[in-house]
Short mmCIF file of C-alpha atoms in Angstrom, two decimals:
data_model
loop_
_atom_site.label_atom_id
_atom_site.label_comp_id
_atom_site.label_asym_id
_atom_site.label_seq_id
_atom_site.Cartn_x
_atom_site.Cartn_y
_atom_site.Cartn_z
CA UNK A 1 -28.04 -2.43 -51.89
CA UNK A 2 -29.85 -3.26 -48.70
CA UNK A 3 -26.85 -5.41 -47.68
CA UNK A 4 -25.37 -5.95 -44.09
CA UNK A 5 -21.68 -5.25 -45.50
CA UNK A 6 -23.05 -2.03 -46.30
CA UNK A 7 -24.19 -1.13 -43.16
CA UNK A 8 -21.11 -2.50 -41.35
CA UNK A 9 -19.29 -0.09 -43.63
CA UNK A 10 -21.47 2.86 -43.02
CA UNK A 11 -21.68 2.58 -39.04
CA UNK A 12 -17.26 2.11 -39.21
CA UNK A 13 -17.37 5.42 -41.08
CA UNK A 14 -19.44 6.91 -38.65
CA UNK A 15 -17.18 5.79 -35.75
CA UNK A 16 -19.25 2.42 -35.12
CA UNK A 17 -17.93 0.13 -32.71
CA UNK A 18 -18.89 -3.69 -33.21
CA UNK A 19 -20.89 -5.94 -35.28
CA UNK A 20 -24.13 -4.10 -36.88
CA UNK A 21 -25.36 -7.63 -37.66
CA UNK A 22 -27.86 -7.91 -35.53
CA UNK A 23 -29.23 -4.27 -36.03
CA UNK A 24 -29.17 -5.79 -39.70
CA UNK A 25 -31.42 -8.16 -38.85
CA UNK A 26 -34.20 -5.62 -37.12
CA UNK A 27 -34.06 -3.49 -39.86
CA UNK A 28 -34.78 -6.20 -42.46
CA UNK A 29 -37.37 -7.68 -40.03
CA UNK A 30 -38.75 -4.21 -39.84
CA UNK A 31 -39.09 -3.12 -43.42
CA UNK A 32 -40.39 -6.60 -44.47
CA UNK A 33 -43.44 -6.61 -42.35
CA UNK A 34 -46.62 -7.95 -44.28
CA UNK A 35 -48.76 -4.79 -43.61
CA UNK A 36 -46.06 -3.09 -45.45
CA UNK A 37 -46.68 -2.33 -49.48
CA UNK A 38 -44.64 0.70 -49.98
CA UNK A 39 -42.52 1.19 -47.01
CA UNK A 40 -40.56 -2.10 -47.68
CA UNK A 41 -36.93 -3.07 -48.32
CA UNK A 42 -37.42 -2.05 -52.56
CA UNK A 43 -37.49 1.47 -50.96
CA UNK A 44 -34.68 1.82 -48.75
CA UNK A 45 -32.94 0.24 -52.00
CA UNK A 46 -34.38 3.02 -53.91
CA UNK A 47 -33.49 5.55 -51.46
CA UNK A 48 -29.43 4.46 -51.51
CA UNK A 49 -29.41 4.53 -55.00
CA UNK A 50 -30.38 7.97 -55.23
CA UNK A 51 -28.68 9.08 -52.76
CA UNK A 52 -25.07 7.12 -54.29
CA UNK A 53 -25.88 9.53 -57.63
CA UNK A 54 -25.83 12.90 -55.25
CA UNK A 55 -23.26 11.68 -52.86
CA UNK A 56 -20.54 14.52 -53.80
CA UNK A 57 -23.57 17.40 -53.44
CA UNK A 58 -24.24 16.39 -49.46
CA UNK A 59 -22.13 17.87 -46.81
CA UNK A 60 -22.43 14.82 -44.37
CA UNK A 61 -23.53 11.74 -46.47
CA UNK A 62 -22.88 8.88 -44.04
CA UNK A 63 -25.51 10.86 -41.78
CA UNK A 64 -28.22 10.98 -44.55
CA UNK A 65 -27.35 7.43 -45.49
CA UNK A 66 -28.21 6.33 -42.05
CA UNK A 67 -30.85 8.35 -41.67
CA UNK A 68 -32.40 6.97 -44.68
CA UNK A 69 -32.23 3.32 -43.53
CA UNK A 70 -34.00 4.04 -40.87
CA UNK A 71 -36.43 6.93 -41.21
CA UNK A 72 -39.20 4.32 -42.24
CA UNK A 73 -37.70 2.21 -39.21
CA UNK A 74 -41.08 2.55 -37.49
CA UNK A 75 -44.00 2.07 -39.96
CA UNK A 76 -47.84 1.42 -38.61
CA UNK A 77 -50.25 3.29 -40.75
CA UNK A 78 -52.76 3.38 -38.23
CA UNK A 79 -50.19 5.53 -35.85
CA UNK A 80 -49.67 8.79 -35.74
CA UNK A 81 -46.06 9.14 -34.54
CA UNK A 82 -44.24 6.94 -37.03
CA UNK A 83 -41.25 9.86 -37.58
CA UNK A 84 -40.69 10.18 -34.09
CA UNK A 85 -41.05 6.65 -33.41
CA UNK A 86 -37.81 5.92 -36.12
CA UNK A 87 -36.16 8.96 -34.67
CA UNK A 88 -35.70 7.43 -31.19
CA UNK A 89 -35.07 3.88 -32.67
CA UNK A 90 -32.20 4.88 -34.39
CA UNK A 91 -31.11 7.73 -31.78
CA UNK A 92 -30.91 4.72 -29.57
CA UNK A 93 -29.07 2.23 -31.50
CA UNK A 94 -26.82 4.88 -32.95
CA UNK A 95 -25.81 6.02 -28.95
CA UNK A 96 -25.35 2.46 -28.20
CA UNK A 97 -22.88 1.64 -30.91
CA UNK A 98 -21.11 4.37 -29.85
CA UNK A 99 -21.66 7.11 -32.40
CA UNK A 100 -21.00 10.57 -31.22
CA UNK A 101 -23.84 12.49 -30.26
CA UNK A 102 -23.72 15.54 -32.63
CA UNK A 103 -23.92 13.34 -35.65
CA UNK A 104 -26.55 11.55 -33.65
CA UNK A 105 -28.54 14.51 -33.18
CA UNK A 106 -28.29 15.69 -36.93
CA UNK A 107 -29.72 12.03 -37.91
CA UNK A 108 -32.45 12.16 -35.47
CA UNK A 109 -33.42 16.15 -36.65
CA UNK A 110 -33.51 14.41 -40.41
CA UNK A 111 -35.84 11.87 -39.98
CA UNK A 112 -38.10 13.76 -37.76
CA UNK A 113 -37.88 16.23 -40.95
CA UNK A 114 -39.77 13.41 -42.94
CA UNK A 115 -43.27 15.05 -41.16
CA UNK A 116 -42.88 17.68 -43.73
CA UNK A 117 -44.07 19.58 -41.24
CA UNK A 118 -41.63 22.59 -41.74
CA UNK A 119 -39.10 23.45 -44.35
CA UNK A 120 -35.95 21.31 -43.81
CA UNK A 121 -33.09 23.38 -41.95
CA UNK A 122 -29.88 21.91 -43.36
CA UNK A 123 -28.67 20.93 -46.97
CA UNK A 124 -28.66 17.50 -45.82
CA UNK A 125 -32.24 17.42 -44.39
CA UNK A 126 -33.56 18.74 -48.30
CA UNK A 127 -31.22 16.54 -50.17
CA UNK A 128 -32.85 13.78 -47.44
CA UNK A 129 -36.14 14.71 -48.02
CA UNK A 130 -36.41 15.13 -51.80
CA UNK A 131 -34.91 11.73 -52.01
CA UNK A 132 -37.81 10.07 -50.10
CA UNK A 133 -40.14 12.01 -52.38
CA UNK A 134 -38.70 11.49 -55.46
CA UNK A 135 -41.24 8.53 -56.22
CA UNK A 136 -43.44 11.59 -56.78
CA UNK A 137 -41.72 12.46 -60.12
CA UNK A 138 -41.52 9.33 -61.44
CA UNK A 139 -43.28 8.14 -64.55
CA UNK A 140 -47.04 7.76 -64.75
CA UNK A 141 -46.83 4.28 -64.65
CA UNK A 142 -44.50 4.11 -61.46
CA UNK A 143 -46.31 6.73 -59.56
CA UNK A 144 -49.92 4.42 -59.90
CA UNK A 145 -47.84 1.58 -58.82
CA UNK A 146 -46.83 3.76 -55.60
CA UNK A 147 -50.36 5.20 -55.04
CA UNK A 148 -51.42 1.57 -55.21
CA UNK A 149 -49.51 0.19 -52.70
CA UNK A 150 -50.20 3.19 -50.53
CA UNK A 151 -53.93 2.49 -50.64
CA UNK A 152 -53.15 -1.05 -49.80
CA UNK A 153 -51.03 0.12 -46.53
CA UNK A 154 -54.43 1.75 -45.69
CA UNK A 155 -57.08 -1.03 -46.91
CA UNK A 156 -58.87 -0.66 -43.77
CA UNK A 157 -59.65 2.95 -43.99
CA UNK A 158 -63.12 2.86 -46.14
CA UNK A 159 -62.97 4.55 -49.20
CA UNK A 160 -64.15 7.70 -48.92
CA UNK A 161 -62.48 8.45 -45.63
CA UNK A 162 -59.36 7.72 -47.64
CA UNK A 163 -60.36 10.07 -50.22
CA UNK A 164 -60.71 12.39 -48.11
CA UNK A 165 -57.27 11.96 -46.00
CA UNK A 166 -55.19 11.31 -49.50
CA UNK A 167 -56.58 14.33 -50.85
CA UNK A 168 -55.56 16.31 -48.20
CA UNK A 169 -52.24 14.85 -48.24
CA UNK A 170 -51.53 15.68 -51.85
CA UNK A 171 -53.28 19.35 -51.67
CA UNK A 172 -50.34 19.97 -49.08
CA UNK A 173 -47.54 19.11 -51.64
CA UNK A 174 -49.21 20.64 -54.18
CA UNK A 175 -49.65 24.16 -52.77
CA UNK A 176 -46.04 24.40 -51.56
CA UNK A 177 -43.92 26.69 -53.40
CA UNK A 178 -42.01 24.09 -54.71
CA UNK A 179 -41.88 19.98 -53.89
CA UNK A 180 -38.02 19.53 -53.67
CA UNK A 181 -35.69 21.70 -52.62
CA UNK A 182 -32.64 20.65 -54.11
CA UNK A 183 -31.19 21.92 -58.18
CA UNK A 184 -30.46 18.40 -58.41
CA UNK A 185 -34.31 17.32 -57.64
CA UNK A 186 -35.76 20.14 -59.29
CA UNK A 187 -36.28 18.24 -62.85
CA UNK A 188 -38.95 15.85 -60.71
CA UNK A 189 -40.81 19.11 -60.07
CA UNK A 190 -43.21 19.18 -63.39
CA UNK A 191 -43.68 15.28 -63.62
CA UNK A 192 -44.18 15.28 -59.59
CA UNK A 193 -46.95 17.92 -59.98
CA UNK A 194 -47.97 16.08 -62.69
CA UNK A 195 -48.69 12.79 -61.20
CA UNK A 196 -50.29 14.66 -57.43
CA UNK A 197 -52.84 16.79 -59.70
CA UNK A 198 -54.05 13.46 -61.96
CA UNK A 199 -54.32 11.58 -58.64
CA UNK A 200 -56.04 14.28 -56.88
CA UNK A 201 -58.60 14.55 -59.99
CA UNK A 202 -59.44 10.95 -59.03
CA UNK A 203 -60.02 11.39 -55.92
CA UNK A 204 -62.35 14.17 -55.44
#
């Protein structure tokens, strides 16, 4: 899944010119970083095969492919920026293999959309966005395997600070109208809520 064929493939769709083999290479170097638990390769894997099961329900889905490899491009849990961060990586390397700059633009908008800091604008940014979050609505037993590796990203925040910040974190999804966006997501939303109110029951 997270091959270098595929990529090739994906970037000629998009209107790629040249090898992608060495942007291959930076992404795997990127996602495999030891301080990484979550964040790794096994997600961007998870990602793309989600996203091959709703591939007829996105209006642009070479965009959101791309975007997905890298929106977690740039991953330091002690930084604050992380979205923006992937958002100029691969607004850079997309401009440099020649991409046009309107699909460009819409890849950049969809990772910075990954802040969940306002609702998504396009169809493609909420089928994007409740694909990174479907790990959310997964069984009890994946979703403590997620929420351990999460607290393992952040082992050197003390415990109750974490507390604290995770709480926070999953208050926010909780008290939005609704988690994902898309019909196709929408099954995740009772598991999802689910897993965020047992977790958050731990916590505080």
């Amino acid at each position: 899944m997270f091959q270098a064929g595929r990529l090739q493939q994906l970037l000629q769709r998009l209107g790629g010119q040249g090898s992608s083999e060495a942007l291959f290479g930076q992404l795997f170097a990127a996602y495999s970083q030891p301080h990484r638990a979550y964040h790794t390769v096994a997600h961007i894997e998870d990602c793309l095969l989600h996203l091959d099961r709703v591939r007829q329900l996105c209006d642009r889905v070479d965009e959101i492919e791309i975007a997905l490899w890298f929106h977690d491009g740039i991953y330091d849990p002690r930084a604050r920026d992380n979205e923006e961060q992937s958002a100029d990586w691969a607004g850079r390397c997309l401009q440099k293999l020649g991409i046009n700059s309107a699909a460009t633009e819409r890849v950049v908008t969809m990772i910075l959309a990954t802040r969940h800091q306002q609702i998504p604008p396009t169809c493609d940014c909420r089928m994007l966005l409740d694909i990174d979050l479907s790990i959310l609505g997964r069984t009890p037993e994946e979703f403590a395997v997620y929420e351990d590796q999460i607290r393992q990203e952040y082992a050197w925040v003390p415990e109750d600070q974490y507390r604290l910040g995770r709480a926070a974190i999953l208050t926010q999804f909780l008290n939005r109208p609704t988690i994902y966006y898309t019909q196709y997501f929408q099954s995740l939303e009772g598991p999802a809520r689910d897993n965020l109110e047992r977790s958050l029951a731990k916590l505080v």
